[in-house]
Amino acid sequence: MWNEERLAQDIYLALYAINNVAQLSNIARSETSHVNLVENLVQSYDINITNLVDYTENYSEAELRAMPAGTYGIQSIQDLYNTLYDYGKPSN
């Protein structure tokens, strides 16, 4: 769920950077609150969502912050981001 909310935030911010449409920035702010809500749950339950191979690892805020925008550990989320980004950027 965190990855999905982060994808929404990242895609709106990336498209705002390209298209400079204020509504995209406004929506990204809303998505940021969604990311934060899910992150609070993940932290409360001490779930590591950055290491998707070893779920015995604990929650790590540092690992979350180190993840670059537009990069995800779940291939289907990464594919969706790439598709949406390609669709939303202006063609030359």
mmCIF file with all atom_site columns, C-alpha atoms in Angstrom:
data_model
loop_
_atom_site.group_PDB
_atom_site.id
_atom_site.type_symbol
_atom_site.label_atom_id
_atom_site.label_alt_id
_atom_site.label_comp_id
_atom_site.label_asym_id
_atom_site.label_entity_id
_atom_site.label_seq_id
_atom_site.pdbx_PDB_ins_code
_atom_site.Cartn_x
_atom_site.Cartn_y
_atom_site.Cartn_z
_atom_site.occupancy
_atom_site.B_iso_or_equiv
_atom_site.pdbx_formal_charge
_atom_site.auth_seq_id
_atom_site.auth_comp_id
_atom_site.auth_asym_id
_atom_site.auth_atom_id
_atom_site.pdbx_PDB_model_num
ATOM 1  C CA . MET A 1 1  ? 0.000  0.000   0.000   1.00 0.00 ? 1  MET A CA 1
ATOM 2  C CA . TRP A 1 2  ? 2.847  2.371   0.826   1.00 0.00 ? 2  TRP A CA 1
ATOM 3  C CA . ASN A 1 3  ? 4.413  1.771   -2.576  1.00 0.00 ? 3  ASN A CA 1
ATOM 4  C CA . GLU A 1 4  ? 1.109  2.505   -4.308  1.00 0.00 ? 4  GLU A CA 1
ATOM 5  C CA . GLU A 1 5  ? 0.617  5.776   -2.431  1.00 0.00 ? 5  GLU A CA 1
ATOM 6  C CA . ARG A 1 6  ? 4.229  6.718   -3.078  1.00 0.00 ? 6  ARG A CA 1
ATOM 7  C CA . LEU A 1 7  ? 3.800  5.925   -6.770  1.00 0.00 ? 7  LEU A CA 1
ATOM 8  C CA . ALA A 1 8  ? 0.864  8.352   -6.918  1.00 0.00 ? 8  ALA A CA 1
ATOM 9  C CA . GLN A 1 9  ? 2.890  11.046  -5.152  1.00 0.00 ? 9  GLN A CA 1
ATOM 10 C CA . ASP A 1 10 ? 5.947  10.485  -7.344  1.00 0.00 ? 10 ASP A CA 1
ATOM 11 C CA . ILE A 1 11 ? 4.039  10.473  -10.622 1.00 0.00 ? 11 ILE A CA 1
ATOM 12 C CA . TYR A 1 12 ? 2.173  13.695  -9.844  1.00 0.00 ? 12 TYR A CA 1
ATOM 13 C CA . LEU A 1 13 ? 5.409  15.419  -8.802  1.00 0.00 ? 13 LEU A CA 1
ATOM 14 C CA . ALA A 1 14 ? 7.277  14.149  -11.878 1.00 0.00 ? 14 ALA A CA 1
ATOM 15 C CA . LEU A 1 15 ? 4.531  15.276  -14.234 1.00 0.00 ? 15 LEU A CA 1
ATOM 16 C CA . TYR A 1 16 ? 4.264  18.620  -12.456 1.00 0.00 ? 16 TYR A CA 1
ATOM 17 C CA . ALA A 1 17 ? 8.012  19.130  -12.992 1.00 0.00 ? 17 ALA A CA 1
ATOM 18 C CA . ILE A 1 18 ? 7.511  18.546  -16.720 1.00 0.00 ? 18 ILE A CA 1
ATOM 19 C CA . ASN A 1 19 ? 4.164  20.217  -17.354 1.00 0.00 ? 19 ASN A CA 1
ATOM 20 C CA . ASN A 1 20 ? 4.038  22.850  -14.574 1.00 0.00 ? 20 ASN A CA 1
ATOM 21 C CA . VAL A 1 21 ? 0.295  22.383  -14.035 1.00 0.00 ? 21 VAL A CA 1
ATOM 22 C CA . ALA A 1 22 ? -0.606 23.595  -10.531 1.00 0.00 ? 22 ALA A CA 1
ATOM 23 C CA . GLN A 1 23 ? -3.283 20.941  -10.029 1.00 0.00 ? 23 GLN A CA 1
ATOM 24 C CA . LEU A 1 24 ? -0.636 18.216  -10.242 1.00 0.00 ? 24 LEU A CA 1
ATOM 25 C CA . SER A 1 25 ? 1.276  19.806  -7.382  1.00 0.00 ? 25 SER A CA 1
ATOM 26 C CA . ASN A 1 26 ? -1.907 20.098  -5.318  1.00 0.00 ? 26 ASN A CA 1
ATOM 27 C CA . ILE A 1 27 ? -2.756 16.438  -5.865  1.00 0.00 ? 27 ILE A CA 1
ATOM 28 C CA . ALA A 1 28 ? 0.817  15.438  -4.963  1.00 0.00 ? 28 ALA A CA 1
ATOM 29 C CA . ARG A 1 29 ? 0.413  17.185  -1.602  1.00 0.00 ? 29 ARG A CA 1
ATOM 30 C CA . SER A 1 30 ? -2.674 15.070  -0.911  1.00 0.00 ? 30 SER A CA 1
ATOM 31 C CA . GLU A 1 31 ? -0.787 11.949  -1.888  1.00 0.00 ? 31 GLU A CA 1
ATOM 32 C CA . THR A 1 32 ? 1.992  12.932  0.506   1.00 0.00 ? 32 THR A CA 1
ATOM 33 C CA . SER A 1 33 ? -0.516 12.833  3.364   1.00 0.00 ? 33 SER A CA 1
ATOM 34 C CA . HIS A 1 34 ? -1.590 9.346   2.216   1.00 0.00 ? 34 HIS A CA 1
ATOM 35 C CA . VAL A 1 35 ? 2.035  8.177   2.154   1.00 0.00 ? 35 VAL A CA 1
ATOM 36 C CA . ASN A 1 36 ? 2.534  9.551   5.655   1.00 0.00 ? 36 ASN A CA 1
ATOM 37 C CA . LEU A 1 37 ? -0.589 7.823   6.994   1.00 0.00 ? 37 LEU A CA 1
ATOM 38 C CA . VAL A 1 38 ? 0.472  4.432   5.647   1.00 0.00 ? 38 VAL A CA 1
ATOM 39 C CA . GLU A 1 39 ? 4.025  5.026   6.811   1.00 0.00 ? 39 GLU A CA 1
ATOM 40 C CA . ASN A 1 40 ? 2.766  5.699   10.343  1.00 0.00 ? 40 ASN A CA 1
ATOM 41 C CA . LEU A 1 41 ? 1.004  2.314   10.309  1.00 0.00 ? 41 LEU A CA 1
ATOM 42 C CA . VAL A 1 42 ? 4.083  0.569   8.972   1.00 0.00 ? 42 VAL A CA 1
ATOM 43 C CA . GLN A 1 43 ? 6.181  2.165   11.692  1.00 0.00 ? 43 GLN A CA 1
ATOM 44 C CA . SER A 1 44 ? 3.648  1.309   14.412  1.00 0.00 ? 44 SER A CA 1
ATOM 45 C CA . TYR A 1 45 ? 3.672  -2.354  13.412  1.00 0.00 ? 45 TYR A CA 1
ATOM 46 C CA . ASP A 1 46 ? 7.443  -2.332  12.812  1.00 0.00 ? 46 ASP A CA 1
ATOM 47 C CA . ILE A 1 47 ? 7.145  -3.671  9.254   1.00 0.00 ? 47 ILE A CA 1
ATOM 48 C CA . ASN A 1 48 ? 10.080 -3.319  6.896   1.00 0.00 ? 48 ASN A CA 1
ATOM 49 C CA . ILE A 1 49 ? 8.672  -2.418  3.495   1.00 0.00 ? 49 ILE A CA 1
ATOM 50 C CA . THR A 1 50 ? 11.986 -1.762  1.789   1.00 0.00 ? 50 THR A CA 1
ATOM 51 C CA . ASN A 1 51 ? 13.366 -5.291  2.121   1.00 0.00 ? 51 ASN A CA 1
ATOM 52 C CA . LEU A 1 52 ? 10.722 -7.312  0.326   1.00 0.00 ? 52 LEU A CA 1
ATOM 53 C CA . VAL A 1 53 ? 12.803 -10.488 0.468   1.00 0.00 ? 53 VAL A CA 1
ATOM 54 C CA . ASP A 1 54 ? 13.409 -10.773 4.217   1.00 0.00 ? 54 ASP A CA 1
ATOM 55 C CA . TYR A 1 55 ? 10.366 -9.787  6.261   1.00 0.00 ? 55 TYR A CA 1
ATOM 56 C CA . THR A 1 56 ? 12.192 -10.485 9.514   1.00 0.00 ? 56 THR A CA 1
ATOM 57 C CA . GLU A 1 57 ? 13.957 -7.126  9.123   1.00 0.00 ? 57 GLU A CA 1
ATOM 58 C CA . ASN A 1 58 ? 12.504 -4.259  11.153  1.00 0.00 ? 58 ASN A CA 1
ATOM 59 C CA . TYR A 1 59 ? 11.102 -0.949  9.951   1.00 0.00 ? 59 TYR A CA 1
ATOM 60 C CA . SER A 1 60 ? 13.760 1.512   8.839   1.00 0.00 ? 60 SER A CA 1
ATOM 61 C CA . GLU A 1 61 ? 12.940 5.159   8.226   1.00 0.00 ? 61 GLU A CA 1
ATOM 62 C CA . ALA A 1 62 ? 16.447 5.691   6.852   1.00 0.00 ? 62 ALA A CA 1
ATOM 63 C CA . GLU A 1 63 ? 15.861 3.029   4.187   1.00 0.00 ? 63 GLU A CA 1
ATOM 64 C CA . LEU A 1 64 ? 12.555 4.634   3.201   1.00 0.00 ? 64 LEU A CA 1
ATOM 65 C CA . ARG A 1 65 ? 14.180 8.053   2.840   1.00 0.00 ? 65 ARG A CA 1
ATOM 66 C CA . ALA A 1 66 ? 17.008 6.595   0.763   1.00 0.00 ? 66 ALA A CA 1
ATOM 67 C CA . MET A 1 67 ? 14.622 5.258   -1.901  1.00 0.00 ? 67 MET A CA 1
ATOM 68 C CA . PRO A 1 68 ? 14.804 7.550   -4.941  1.00 0.00 ? 68 PRO A CA 1
ATOM 69 C CA . ALA A 1 69 ? 11.566 8.922   -6.356  1.00 0.00 ? 69 ALA A CA 1
ATOM 70 C CA . GLY A 1 70 ? 10.255 6.807   -9.202  1.00 0.00 ? 70 GLY A CA 1
ATOM 71 C CA . THR A 1 71 ? 12.089 3.677   -8.058  1.00 0.00 ? 71 THR A CA 1
ATOM 72 C CA . TYR A 1 72 ? 10.255 0.768   -6.422  1.00 0.00 ? 72 TYR A CA 1
ATOM 73 C CA . GLY A 1 73 ? 11.128 -2.695  -5.168  1.00 0.00 ? 73 GLY A CA 1
ATOM 74 C CA . ILE A 1 74 ? 7.963  -4.207  -6.625  1.00 0.00 ? 74 ILE A CA 1
ATOM 75 C CA . GLN A 1 75 ? 8.234  -4.757  -10.382 1.00 0.00 ? 75 GLN A CA 1
ATOM 76 C CA . SER A 1 76 ? 4.518  -4.264  -11.088 1.00 0.00 ? 76 SER A CA 1
ATOM 77 C CA . ILE A 1 77 ? 4.610  -0.896  -9.293  1.00 0.00 ? 77 ILE A CA 1
ATOM 78 C CA . GLN A 1 78 ? 7.746  0.060   -11.224 1.00 0.00 ? 78 GLN A CA 1
ATOM 79 C CA . ASP A 1 79 ? 6.095  -0.927  -14.509 1.00 0.00 ? 79 ASP A CA 1
ATOM 80 C CA . LEU A 1 80 ? 3.002  1.107   -13.682 1.00 0.00 ? 80 LEU A CA 1
ATOM 81 C CA . TYR A 1 81 ? 5.094  4.169   -12.789 1.00 0.00 ? 81 TYR A CA 1
ATOM 82 C CA . ASN A 1 82 ? 7.046  3.876   -16.053 1.00 0.00 ? 82 ASN A CA 1
ATOM 83 C CA . THR A 1 83 ? 3.838  3.532   -18.079 1.00 0.00 ? 83 THR A CA 1
ATOM 84 C CA . LEU A 1 84 ? 2.133  6.481   -16.388 1.00 0.00 ? 84 LEU A CA 1
ATOM 85 C CA . TYR A 1 85 ? 5.230  8.647   -16.697 1.00 0.00 ? 85 TYR A CA 1
ATOM 86 C CA . ASP A 1 86 ? 5.587  7.862   -20.394 1.00 0.00 ? 86 ASP A CA 1
ATOM 87 C CA . TYR A 1 87 ? 1.901  8.528   -20.952 1.00 0.00 ? 87 TYR A CA 1
ATOM 88 C CA . GLY A 1 88 ? 1.940  11.822  -19.029 1.00 0.00 ? 88 GLY A CA 1
ATOM 89 C CA . LYS A 1 89 ? 5.069  13.411  -20.437 1.00 0.00 ? 89 LYS A CA 1
ATOM 90 C CA . PRO A 1 90 ? 4.611  15.519  -23.545 1.00 0.00 ? 90 PRO A CA 1
ATOM 91 C CA . SER A 1 91 ? 5.732  13.962  -26.812 1.00 0.00 ? 91 SER A CA 1
ATOM 92 C CA . ASN A 1 92 ? 8.344  15.774  -28.858 1.00 0.00 ? 92 ASN A CA 1
#
